[in-house]
Amino acid sequence: MTITAAGVDYDVLKVREDFPILGRTVANGLPLVYLDSANTSQKPRQVVEAIERHYLEHNANVARAMHTLGAEATEAFEGGRTRIAEFIGAPSRDEVVFAKNASEALNLVARVLADAGRLGADREVVITEMEHHSNIVPWQLATERTGATLRWFGVTDDGRLDLDGIEQLITERTAVVSLTWVSNMLGTVNPLDVVIRRAHEVGALVVVDASQAVPQMPVDVASLGADFVVFTGHKMVGPTGIGVLWGRYDVLAELPPFLGGGEMIETVTMERSTFAPPPARFEAGTPPIAQSVGLGAAADYLDALGMENIAAHEHAITAYALGRLQEIDGLRVVGPQTAEERGGAVSFTLGDIHPHDVAQVLDSRGIAVRAGHHCAKPAHRRFGVQSTTRASFYLYTTEAEIDALVEGLVATQKYFGG
Amino acid sequence: MNLDSLYQEIILDHYKRPHGAGLRDPFEAEVHHVNPTCGDEITLRVHLEAGTVSDVSYAAEGCSISQASASVLNDLVVGKPVTEALQVLDSFQALMQGKGQVEADEEVLEDGIAFAGVAQFPARVKCALLSWMAFKDATTRAVEESA
């Protein structure tokens, strides 16, 4: 049990009852210890049932079906958009664009900004060394195509964004600054206010990868001040197959389409087409309908627990884990060593034991972690490691699970004679 | 799944004391292979003399399975005619991709039979095959070079 920001007891065992999968066994009858939520979160019954109900009772295609079910499905799909707009504090529901995941949303922004001529030979895009590959590769592609220059913030030895020289990095030449809010590998929470202030001083647009932020902290895009915020459904107890791009309406309205197809047009002749206003302009084809319903239910679920409470639980469990992990001889946490300004993903090395071998021994004890580069190879290289083991926590993680992890790691050291 | 069926003593021995590790001259072909999902890497060189594999040298970064596998590869192919070495490779690959249903031939695979347990862990098959695929690639290039 954790005492939350609101001062109420957060009953993690009661929360776990909503997640049947957390009650199952693996590895010949051992209870599952799921510590891979930064990869994907588990889903509560409420979300799965909302999706099931949609398919079993209201299923039809949206917007174009002129019948009762079509109207119900459209209302359910657009209801998800309204709910998400509310959940992130978007001034208008028309600012919420659905994509298939956060990667697609980031590719969408990079592509349409390039197509709009915002990037060019004399322009620069600034990212950071701690980005997920999905916030590196789309900008490499976009700058290569347009002749713009890609630059990046470094990371300090303690895993923080290196803000020294921010004024030389973000300049009048900067067209876009794209950075993560919470690092999926280091766990670092970045000081967005400083970066956004500087970017706007020089007229650059700011894209925030909030994939690890929206699930674990209260988010209000209106007060954040960024121009685009991207996140994904499946890390916030929602379904796979839906990602969100929030963009300031005036910026979205000036951008060209991404993919061409159904529902993104105004009118089509054989020679040319004109395009629908946002968000439809960026959503070609049949959208993720049931996923929108599920994502709306996920927002309901998170709000019922309270995002402040979820953040307080995440903070408490991360502090507990950092403390316990650092008791292990030879374990090195890569990233901030304390829970201050830190999210619930902890990457570490365990002596010379390769992360694959660590994960394999843990799996034999029912413990699920991630091993490898976590789609953040440059961040690993920055810290001189090829790969790490990552334990990541969420609203259902218990201290007992952290204890099981620590026991498992000690057993791993014994197994490999380390 | 029993951990010891994966981490056989033989595998752990090869992992701790790899045979033939390090990059050496001379060589006719050098390749660099990566397992993109986990980032394991190997640089591997092949030296052929009169149709025989006279050296396989390598620098590898990766888990115990991939390291031990490179060590066993070195044991099994060095000194063999290229055609025979490639047959060993076929046997090893068949064992790895056999999902535990393929019987290992100890005559051919020697220490390699210790990897039979790996075939039951689908996520690790690629680790075991990394060095072997690099060897296949390098040997093909070395043969083309000399043709």
Coordinates of C-alpha atoms in Angstrom, one line a residue:
Chain A
M1 CA 0.0 0.0 0.0
T2 CA 1.3 3.5 -0.8
I3 CA 0.3 6.8 0.6
T4 CA -0.4 9.0 -2.4
A5 CA -0.1 12.6 -3.2
A6 CA -3.7 13.1 -2.2
G7 CA -2.9 11.6 1.1
V8 CA -5.2 8.6 0.5
D9 CA -4.2 5.0 0.7
Y10 CA -3.5 3.6 -2.8
D11 CA -4.5 -0.1 -2.5
V12 CA -2.3 -1.7 -5.0
L13 CA -3.6 -5.2 -4.2
K14 CA -7.2 -4.1 -4.9
V15 CA -6.0 -2.5 -8.2
R16 CA -4.4 -5.8 -9.2
E17 CA -7.8 -7.5 -9.0
D18 CA -8.7 -5.6 -12.2
F19 CA -5.8 -7.3 -14.1
P20 CA -6.6 -11.1 -14.4
I21 CA -3.2 -11.7 -16.1
L22 CA -1.3 -10.7 -13.0
G23 CA -2.9 -13.6 -11.2
R24 CA -1.6 -16.2 -13.6
T25 CA 1.4 -18.5 -13.2
V26 CA 4.3 -19.1 -15.4
A27 CA 7.5 -21.1 -15.3
N28 CA 5.9 -24.3 -13.9
G29 CA 3.5 -22.8 -11.4
L30 CA 5.4 -19.7 -10.2
P31 CA 3.4 -16.5 -9.9
L32 CA 4.0 -14.0 -12.7
V33 CA 6.1 -11.0 -11.7
Y34 CA 5.5 -8.5 -14.6
L35 CA 8.2 -5.8 -14.6
D36 CA 8.1 -4.9 -18.3
S37 CA 5.4 -2.2 -18.3
A38 CA 7.5 0.4 -20.1
N39 CA 7.4 -2.1 -23.0
T40 CA 3.7 -2.6 -22.8
S41 CA 1.3 -2.3 -19.8
Q42 CA -1.2 -5.0 -18.8
K43 CA -4.9 -4.3 -19.4
P44 CA -7.6 -4.1 -16.8
R45 CA -10.9 -6.0 -17.3
Q46 CA -12.7 -2.7 -17.7
V47 CA -10.8 -1.9 -20.9
V48 CA -11.0 -5.4 -22.4
E49 CA -14.7 -5.5 -21.7
A50 CA -15.3 -2.1 -23.3
I51 CA -13.6 -3.4 -26.5
E52 CA -15.6 -6.7 -26.3
R53 CA -18.9 -4.8 -25.9
H54 CA -18.1 -2.6 -28.9
Y55 CA -17.4 -5.6 -31.2
L56 CA -20.3 -7.7 -29.9
E57 CA -23.0 -4.9 -29.8
H58 CA -22.0 -1.8 -31.9
N59 CA -19.6 -2.9 -34.6
A60 CA -19.8 -1.1 -38.0
N61 CA -17.5 1.1 -40.0
V62 CA -17.5 4.8 -39.0
A63 CA -18.5 8.0 -40.6
R64 CA -19.6 6.4 -43.9
A65 CA -22.3 3.9 -42.8
M66 CA -25.8 5.4 -43.0
H67 CA -27.4 3.0 -40.5
T68 CA -28.0 2.6 -36.8
L69 CA -24.9 0.6 -36.1
G70 CA -22.8 3.0 -38.2
A71 CA -24.1 5.9 -36.1
E72 CA -23.3 4.0 -32.9
A73 CA -19.8 3.1 -34.0
T74 CA -19.1 6.6 -35.1
E75 CA -20.3 8.0 -31.8
A76 CA -18.1 5.4 -29.9
F77 CA -15.0 6.2 -32.0
E78 CA -15.4 9.9 -31.8
G79 CA -16.3 9.5 -28.1
G80 CA -12.8 8.1 -27.6
R81 CA -11.3 11.2 -29.2
T82 CA -13.3 13.5 -27.0
R83 CA -12.3 11.5 -23.9
I84 CA -8.6 11.6 -24.8
A85 CA -8.7 15.4 -25.5
E86 CA -10.2 15.8 -22.0
F87 CA -7.6 13.4 -20.5
I88 CA -4.6 15.4 -21.8
G89 CA -6.2 18.9 -21.4
A90 CA -6.4 19.6 -25.1
P91 CA -8.3 22.9 -25.9
S92 CA -10.1 21.2 -28.8
R93 CA -11.0 17.6 -29.7
D94 CA -10.0 18.4 -33.3
E95 CA -6.4 18.6 -32.1
V96 CA -6.3 14.8 -31.4
V97 CA -5.2 12.7 -34.3
F98 CA -5.2 8.9 -34.1
A99 CA -2.3 7.0 -35.6
K100 CA -1.4 3.3 -35.1
N101 CA 1.3 3.9 -32.5
A102 CA 3.7 6.6 -31.2
S103 CA 6.2 5.7 -33.9
E104 CA 3.7 6.4 -36.6
A105 CA 2.7 9.6 -35.0
L106 CA 6.3 10.8 -34.9
N107 CA 6.9 9.8 -38.5
L108 CA 3.7 11.7 -39.4
V109 CA 5.0 14.9 -37.8
A110 CA 8.5 14.6 -39.4
R111 CA 7.1 13.8 -42.8
V112 CA 4.5 16.5 -43.0
L113 CA 6.8 19.2 -41.6
A114 CA 9.3 18.2 -44.3
D115 CA 6.6 18.2 -47.0
A116 CA 5.4 21.6 -45.8
G117 CA 8.9 23.0 -46.5
R118 CA 9.6 23.7 -42.8
L119 CA 12.9 21.8 -43.1
G120 CA 15.5 22.8 -45.7
A121 CA 19.2 23.1 -46.4
D122 CA 19.6 26.1 -44.0
R123 CA 17.5 24.6 -41.2
E124 CA 18.2 22.4 -38.3
V125 CA 16.4 19.7 -36.2
V126 CA 17.4 19.2 -32.6
I127 CA 16.9 15.9 -30.8
T128 CA 18.6 14.3 -27.8
E129 CA 21.0 11.4 -27.2
M130 CA 18.5 9.7 -24.9
E131 CA 15.7 9.3 -27.5
H132 CA 14.0 6.0 -28.4
H133 CA 14.9 5.1 -32.0
S134 CA 11.4 6.2 -33.1
N135 CA 12.3 9.8 -32.2
I136 CA 15.7 9.5 -34.0
V137 CA 15.2 7.6 -37.3
P138 CA 12.2 9.7 -38.6
W139 CA 14.3 12.9 -38.2
Q140 CA 17.3 11.3 -39.8
L141 CA 15.1 10.4 -42.8
A142 CA 13.5 13.8 -42.9
T143 CA 16.8 15.8 -42.7
E144 CA 18.5 13.5 -45.3
R145 CA 15.5 14.1 -47.6
T146 CA 15.5 17.9 -47.2
G147 CA 19.1 18.7 -46.7
A148 CA 18.5 20.0 -43.2
T149 CA 21.0 19.3 -40.4
L150 CA 20.4 17.0 -37.4
R151 CA 21.8 18.1 -34.1
W152 CA 21.3 16.8 -30.6
F153 CA 21.6 17.4 -26.8
G154 CA 24.1 15.2 -25.0
V155 CA 23.5 13.5 -21.7
T156 CA 25.4 14.1 -18.5
D157 CA 27.1 11.3 -16.6
D158 CA 24.2 11.1 -14.1
G159 CA 21.7 10.6 -17.0
R160 CA 20.3 14.1 -17.2
L161 CA 19.8 16.2 -20.3
D162 CA 23.0 18.3 -20.8
L163 CA 21.6 21.8 -21.0
D164 CA 25.0 23.5 -21.2
G165 CA 25.2 25.3 -24.5
I166 CA 21.4 25.2 -25.2
E167 CA 21.6 28.6 -26.7
Q168 CA 24.2 27.5 -29.2
L169 CA 22.3 24.3 -30.0
I170 CA 18.8 25.9 -30.4
T171 CA 19.2 28.9 -32.6
E172 CA 17.4 30.9 -35.3
R173 CA 18.3 28.0 -37.7
T174 CA 16.4 25.5 -35.6
A175 CA 13.1 24.5 -37.2
V176 CA 12.1 21.7 -34.8
V177 CA 13.1 20.4 -31.4
S178 CA 11.9 16.9 -30.7
L179 CA 12.6 15.2 -27.4
T180 CA 11.3 12.7 -24.9
W181 CA 9.5 13.7 -21.7
V182 CA 10.5 10.6 -19.8
S183 CA 13.4 8.4 -21.1
N184 CA 12.4 4.8 -21.7
M185 CA 15.9 3.6 -20.9
L186 CA 17.3 6.0 -18.3
G187 CA 14.0 6.9 -16.6
T188 CA 15.0 10.6 -16.7
V189 CA 12.2 13.2 -16.6
N190 CA 13.4 16.1 -18.8
P191 CA 12.9 19.8 -17.9
L192 CA 10.7 20.5 -20.8
D193 CA 9.9 24.0 -19.7
V194 CA 13.5 25.2 -20.3
V195 CA 13.7 23.6 -23.7
I196 CA 10.3 24.8 -24.8
R197 CA 11.0 28.4 -23.7
R198 CA 14.3 28.5 -25.7
A199 CA 12.7 26.8 -28.8
H200 CA 9.9 29.3 -28.9
E201 CA 12.3 32.2 -28.4
V202 CA 13.8 31.4 -31.7
G203 CA 10.5 30.4 -33.4
A204 CA 11.1 26.6 -33.5
L205 CA 8.3 24.0 -33.1
V206 CA 8.6 21.6 -30.2
V207 CA 7.6 17.9 -30.5
V208 CA 7.4 15.9 -27.2
D209 CA 7.5 12.1 -27.1
A210 CA 5.3 11.5 -24.1
S211 CA 5.0 7.7 -24.5
Q212 CA 6.4 7.1 -21.0
A213 CA 4.9 10.2 -19.5
V214 CA 1.2 10.1 -20.2
P215 CA 0.8 6.7 -18.6
Q216 CA 2.4 7.7 -15.3
M217 CA 1.8 11.4 -14.6
P218 CA -0.9 14.0 -15.0
V219 CA -0.5 15.7 -18.4
D220 CA -2.0 19.0 -19.5
V221 CA -0.9 19.8 -23.0
A222 CA -2.4 23.3 -22.9
S223 CA -0.2 24.4 -20.0
L224 CA 2.8 22.4 -21.3
G225 CA 3.2 24.8 -24.2
A226 CA 4.7 22.3 -26.7
D227 CA 3.4 22.3 -30.3
F228 CA 3.0 18.5 -30.7
V229 CA 2.7 15.7 -28.1
V230 CA 2.9 12.1 -29.1
F231 CA 2.0 9.0 -27.1
T232 CA 0.7 5.4 -27.4
G233 CA -2.4 3.6 -26.1
H234 CA -0.8 0.3 -25.1
K235 CA 1.5 1.7 -22.4
M236 CA -1.4 3.4 -20.6
V237 CA -3.6 0.2 -20.0
G238 CA -5.2 0.7 -23.4
P239 CA -5.1 -1.6 -26.5
T240 CA -2.3 -1.9 -29.1
G241 CA -2.9 -0.4 -32.5
I242 CA -3.7 3.1 -31.5
G243 CA -1.3 6.0 -31.0
V244 CA -2.1 9.7 -30.4
L245 CA -0.7 12.9 -32.0
W246 CA -1.9 16.0 -30.3
G247 CA -1.0 19.2 -32.2
R248 CA -1.9 22.9 -31.8
Y249 CA -4.8 23.4 -34.2
D250 CA -3.3 26.4 -36.0
V251 CA -0.2 24.4 -36.7
L252 CA -2.0 21.3 -37.8
A253 CA -4.3 23.3 -40.1
E254 CA -1.3 24.5 -42.1
L255 CA 0.2 21.1 -42.7
P256 CA -0.3 18.9 -45.7
P257 CA -1.7 15.3 -45.5
F258 CA 0.3 12.3 -44.4
L259 CA -1.2 9.2 -46.1
G260 CA -3.8 9.5 -48.9
G261 CA -7.1 7.5 -48.8
G262 CA -10.6 7.4 -47.6
E263 CA -12.0 9.9 -45.1
M264 CA -9.0 12.3 -45.4
I265 CA -10.4 14.2 -48.4
E266 CA -12.8 17.0 -49.0
T267 CA -13.4 16.1 -52.7
V268 CA -11.6 13.9 -55.2
T269 CA -11.5 14.2 -59.0
M270 CA -9.3 12.0 -61.3
E271 CA -6.8 14.9 -61.5
R272 CA -6.6 16.1 -58.0
S273 CA -8.1 16.2 -54.5
T274 CA -8.7 18.7 -51.7
F275 CA -8.3 17.7 -48.1
A276 CA -10.4 17.6 -45.0
P277 CA -9.5 19.8 -42.0
P278 CA -7.7 18.2 -39.0
P279 CA -7.9 15.7 -37.5
A280 CA -9.4 13.8 -40.5
R281 CA -6.8 15.1 -42.9
F282 CA -4.2 12.9 -41.1
E283 CA -6.4 9.8 -40.7
A284 CA -6.6 8.0 -44.1
G285 CA -8.7 4.8 -44.2
T286 CA -10.7 2.9 -41.6
P287 CA -9.3 4.2 -38.3
P288 CA -8.6 2.2 -35.1
I289 CA -12.3 2.1 -34.0
A290 CA -12.4 -0.5 -31.3
Q291 CA -9.0 0.8 -30.1
S292 CA -10.4 4.3 -29.7
V293 CA -13.2 2.8 -27.6
G294 CA -10.6 0.9 -25.5
L295 CA -8.4 3.9 -25.2
G296 CA -11.3 6.0 -23.9
A297 CA -12.0 3.2 -21.3
A298 CA -8.3 3.3 -20.4
A299 CA -8.6 7.0 -19.7
D300 CA -11.7 6.4 -17.6
Y301 CA -9.8 3.7 -15.6
L302 CA -6.8 5.9 -15.0
D303 CA -8.9 8.9 -14.0
A304 CA -10.9 6.7 -11.6
L305 CA -7.6 5.8 -9.8
G306 CA -6.4 9.4 -10.2
M307 CA -3.3 10.4 -12.2
E308 CA -1.9 12.1 -9.1
N309 CA -2.2 8.9 -7.1
I310 CA -0.7 6.8 -10.0
A311 CA 2.3 9.2 -10.1
A312 CA 2.8 9.0 -6.4
H313 CA 2.7 5.2 -6.5
E314 CA 5.2 5.2 -9.4
H315 CA 7.5 7.5 -7.5
A316 CA 7.3 5.4 -4.3
I317 CA 7.9 2.1 -6.0
T318 CA 10.8 3.5 -8.1
A319 CA 12.5 4.9 -4.9
Y320 CA 12.0 1.5 -3.2
A321 CA 13.4 -0.4 -6.3
L322 CA 16.4 1.9 -6.6
G323 CA 17.2 1.4 -2.9
R324 CA 16.9 -2.3 -3.1
L325 CA 18.8 -2.8 -6.4
Q326 CA 21.7 -0.8 -5.2
E327 CA 22.1 -3.2 -2.3
I328 CA 23.3 -5.8 -4.8
D329 CA 27.1 -6.0 -5.2
G330 CA 28.2 -5.4 -8.8
L331 CA 24.8 -3.9 -9.9
R332 CA 25.1 -0.6 -11.7
V333 CA 22.1 1.5 -12.4
V334 CA 22.4 3.4 -15.7
G335 CA 20.6 6.7 -15.3
P336 CA 19.6 8.9 -12.3
Q337 CA 20.4 7.1 -9.1
T338 CA 17.5 8.6 -7.1
A339 CA 13.8 8.8 -7.8
E340 CA 13.9 12.6 -8.1
E341 CA 12.6 13.7 -11.6
R342 CA 12.6 10.1 -12.6
G343 CA 10.1 7.7 -14.1
G344 CA 9.6 4.0 -13.3
A345 CA 12.0 2.4 -15.7
V346 CA 15.3 1.3 -14.2
S347 CA 18.1 0.0 -16.5
F348 CA 21.1 -1.7 -15.0
T349 CA 24.1 -3.9 -15.6
L350 CA 25.0 -6.9 -13.3
G351 CA 28.7 -7.3 -13.4
D352 CA 29.8 -9.1 -16.6
I353 CA 26.6 -11.1 -16.9
H354 CA 25.0 -10.4 -20.2
P355 CA 21.4 -9.0 -19.9
H356 CA 20.1 -11.9 -22.0
D357 CA 21.4 -14.3 -19.5
V358 CA 20.0 -12.2 -16.6
A359 CA 16.6 -12.1 -18.2
Q360 CA 16.6 -15.9 -18.9
V361 CA 17.4 -16.7 -15.3
L362 CA 14.7 -14.3 -14.1
D363 CA 12.2 -15.7 -16.5
S364 CA 12.8 -19.2 -15.1
R365 CA 11.6 -17.7 -11.8
G366 CA 8.5 -16.1 -13.3
I367 CA 10.0 -12.6 -13.5
A368 CA 9.5 -10.7 -16.8
V369 CA 12.0 -7.9 -17.6
R370 CA 13.4 -6.5 -20.8
A371 CA 17.0 -7.2 -21.9
G372 CA 18.8 -5.5 -24.8
H373 CA 19.1 -2.0 -26.0
H374 CA 15.5 -1.1 -25.5
C375 CA 15.4 0.7 -28.9
A376 CA 17.9 3.3 -27.5
K377 CA 21.3 2.3 -28.8
P378 CA 22.9 5.8 -28.8
A379 CA 21.9 6.1 -25.1
H380 CA 23.6 2.8 -24.3
R381 CA 26.7 3.8 -26.2
R382 CA 26.8 7.1 -24.2
F383 CA 27.2 5.0 -21.1
G384 CA 29.7 2.5 -22.6
V385 CA 27.4 -0.5 -22.5
Q386 CA 26.1 -2.6 -25.3
S387 CA 22.9 -3.6 -23.5
T388 CA 21.2 -3.5 -20.2
T389 CA 18.5 -5.3 -18.2
R390 CA 15.5 -3.1 -17.6
A391 CA 12.8 -3.4 -14.9
S392 CA 9.9 -1.1 -15.3
F393 CA 7.0 -0.5 -13.0
Y394 CA 3.4 0.6 -13.1
L395 CA 0.3 1.2 -11.2
Y396 CA 0.0 -2.5 -10.2
T397 CA 3.6 -3.1 -9.2
T398 CA 4.2 -4.2 -5.6
E399 CA 7.2 -4.0 -3.2
A400 CA 7.0 -7.8 -3.0
E401 CA 7.6 -7.9 -6.8
I402 CA 10.7 -5.8 -6.4
D403 CA 11.9 -8.1 -3.6
A404 CA 11.4 -11.1 -5.9
L405 CA 13.5 -9.3 -8.6
V406 CA 16.3 -8.6 -6.1
E407 CA 16.3 -12.3 -5.0
G408 CA 16.3 -13.4 -8.6
L409 CA 19.3 -11.1 -9.4
V410 CA 21.3 -12.5 -6.5
A411 CA 20.4 -16.0 -7.7
T412 CA 21.6 -15.0 -11.2
Q413 CA 25.0 -14.0 -9.9
K414 CA 25.3 -17.4 -8.1
Y415 CA 24.3 -19.3 -11.2
F416 CA 27.0 -17.7 -13.3
G417 CA 29.5 -17.8 -10.5
G418 CA 29.7 -14.0 -10.5
Chain B
M1 CA 11.4 -24.9 -18.8
N2 CA 14.5 -26.1 -17.0
L3 CA 17.3 -23.6 -16.9
D4 CA 20.0 -26.2 -16.7
S5 CA 18.8 -27.7 -20.0
L6 CA 19.7 -24.4 -21.6
Y7 CA 22.9 -23.6 -19.7
Q8 CA 24.7 -26.9 -20.0
E9 CA 28.1 -27.1 -18.2
I10 CA 29.8 -27.4 -21.6
I11 CA 28.2 -24.1 -22.7
L12 CA 29.2 -22.3 -19.6
D13 CA 32.8 -23.7 -19.9
H14 CA 33.0 -22.4 -23.5
Y15 CA 31.6 -19.1 -22.4
K16 CA 34.1 -18.6 -19.6
R17 CA 37.1 -19.9 -21.7
P18 CA 36.3 -19.3 -25.4
H19 CA 38.4 -21.2 -27.9
G20 CA 40.0 -19.2 -30.7
A21 CA 38.7 -15.8 -29.6
G22 CA 40.4 -12.7 -31.0
L23 CA 41.0 -11.4 -34.6
R24 CA 44.0 -12.8 -36.5
D25 CA 45.8 -12.5 -39.8
P26 CA 45.9 -13.7 -42.4
F27 CA 42.3 -13.9 -43.6
E28 CA 40.4 -13.8 -47.0
A29 CA 37.1 -12.5 -45.7
E30 CA 35.9 -10.5 -42.7
V31 CA 32.2 -10.0 -41.9
H32 CA 30.3 -8.2 -39.2
H33 CA 26.9 -9.6 -38.1
V34 CA 24.4 -8.1 -35.7
N35 CA 21.3 -9.5 -34.0
P36 CA 19.1 -6.4 -34.4
T37 CA 16.7 -7.3 -31.6
C38 CA 19.3 -7.5 -28.8
G39 CA 22.4 -5.8 -30.3
D40 CA 24.7 -8.8 -30.0
E41 CA 27.6 -8.4 -32.5
I42 CA 30.3 -10.4 -34.0
T43 CA 33.2 -9.6 -36.3
L44 CA 34.5 -12.8 -37.8
R45 CA 37.4 -13.7 -40.2
V46 CA 37.9 -16.8 -42.2
H47 CA 41.3 -18.0 -43.5
L48 CA 41.2 -20.8 -46.2
E49 CA 44.2 -22.8 -47.4
A50 CA 43.9 -25.2 -50.3
G51 CA 40.1 -25.7 -49.7
T52 CA 40.5 -26.2 -45.9
V53 CA 39.4 -23.9 -43.2
S54 CA 42.7 -23.1 -41.6
D55 CA 41.5 -20.4 -39.1
V56 CA 38.3 -18.8 -37.9
S57 CA 39.0 -15.8 -35.7
Y58 CA 36.4 -13.5 -34.1
A59 CA 35.6 -10.7 -31.7
A60 CA 32.2 -11.1 -30.3
E61 CA 30.0 -9.2 -27.8
G62 CA 27.0 -11.0 -26.6
C63 CA 25.3 -13.4 -24.2
S64 CA 26.7 -16.7 -22.9
I65 CA 24.9 -18.6 -25.6
S66 CA 26.3 -16.6 -28.5
Q67 CA 29.8 -16.5 -27.1
A68 CA 29.9 -20.3 -26.4
S69 CA 28.5 -21.0 -29.8
A70 CA 31.4 -19.0 -31.5
S71 CA 33.9 -21.0 -29.4
V72 CA 32.3 -24.4 -30.5
L73 CA 32.2 -23.2 -34.1
N74 CA 35.9 -22.6 -33.9
D75 CA 36.5 -26.1 -32.5
L76 CA 34.3 -27.8 -35.1
V77 CA 35.3 -26.2 -38.4
V78 CA 39.0 -25.3 -38.1
G79 CA 41.1 -27.9 -39.9
K80 CA 38.1 -29.3 -41.9
P81 CA 37.7 -29.0 -45.7
V82 CA 35.2 -26.2 -46.6
T83 CA 32.6 -28.6 -47.9
E84 CA 32.7 -30.7 -44.7
A85 CA 32.6 -27.5 -42.5
L86 CA 29.5 -26.4 -44.3
Q87 CA 27.9 -29.8 -43.6
V88 CA 28.6 -29.4 -39.9
L89 CA 27.0 -26.0 -40.2
D90 CA 23.9 -27.5 -41.8
S91 CA 23.7 -30.1 -38.9
F92 CA 24.0 -27.4 -36.3
Q93 CA 21.4 -25.2 -38.0
A94 CA 19.0 -28.1 -38.3
L95 CA 19.4 -28.9 -34.6
M96 CA 18.8 -25.2 -33.6
Q97 CA 15.7 -24.8 -35.8
G98 CA 14.3 -28.3 -34.9
K99 CA 12.3 -27.0 -31.9
G100 CA 13.7 -29.8 -29.8
Q101 CA 12.5 -32.5 -32.3
V102 CA 15.8 -33.1 -34.1
E103 CA 18.2 -35.7 -32.7
A104 CA 21.8 -34.4 -32.4
D105 CA 24.6 -36.4 -34.0
E106 CA 27.5 -36.4 -31.5
E107 CA 29.9 -37.7 -34.1
V108 CA 29.4 -34.6 -36.1
L109 CA 28.6 -31.9 -33.6
E110 CA 30.7 -33.0 -30.6
D111 CA 30.3 -30.2 -27.9
G112 CA 27.7 -28.7 -30.2
I113 CA 25.1 -31.2 -28.9
A114 CA 25.1 -29.2 -25.7
F115 CA 23.1 -26.6 -27.7
A116 CA 20.2 -29.1 -28.2
G117 CA 18.4 -27.5 -25.2
V118 CA 18.7 -24.0 -26.8
A119 CA 16.3 -25.1 -29.5
Q120 CA 13.5 -25.2 -26.9
F121 CA 14.0 -21.5 -26.2
P122 CA 12.9 -19.8 -29.4
A123 CA 14.2 -16.4 -28.2
R124 CA 17.7 -17.8 -27.9
V125 CA 18.1 -19.7 -31.2
K126 CA 19.3 -16.5 -33.0
C127 CA 22.0 -16.1 -30.3
A128 CA 23.3 -19.6 -31.0
L129 CA 23.3 -19.1 -34.7
L130 CA 24.9 -15.6 -34.9
S131 CA 28.5 -16.8 -35.3
W132 CA 27.5 -19.7 -37.6
M133 CA 25.7 -17.4 -40.0
A134 CA 28.7 -15.1 -39.9
F135 CA 30.9 -18.0 -40.7
K136 CA 28.7 -19.1 -43.6
D137 CA 28.8 -15.5 -45.0
A138 CA 32.5 -15.1 -44.6
T139 CA 33.3 -18.5 -46.1
T140 CA 31.1 -17.9 -49.1
R141 CA 32.9 -14.6 -49.7
A142 CA 36.3 -16.2 -49.2
V143 CA 35.5 -18.9 -51.7
E144 CA 34.3 -16.4 -54.2
E145 CA 37.5 -14.4 -53.7
S146 CA 39.7 -17.3 -54.5
A147 CA 37.5 -18.5 -57.5

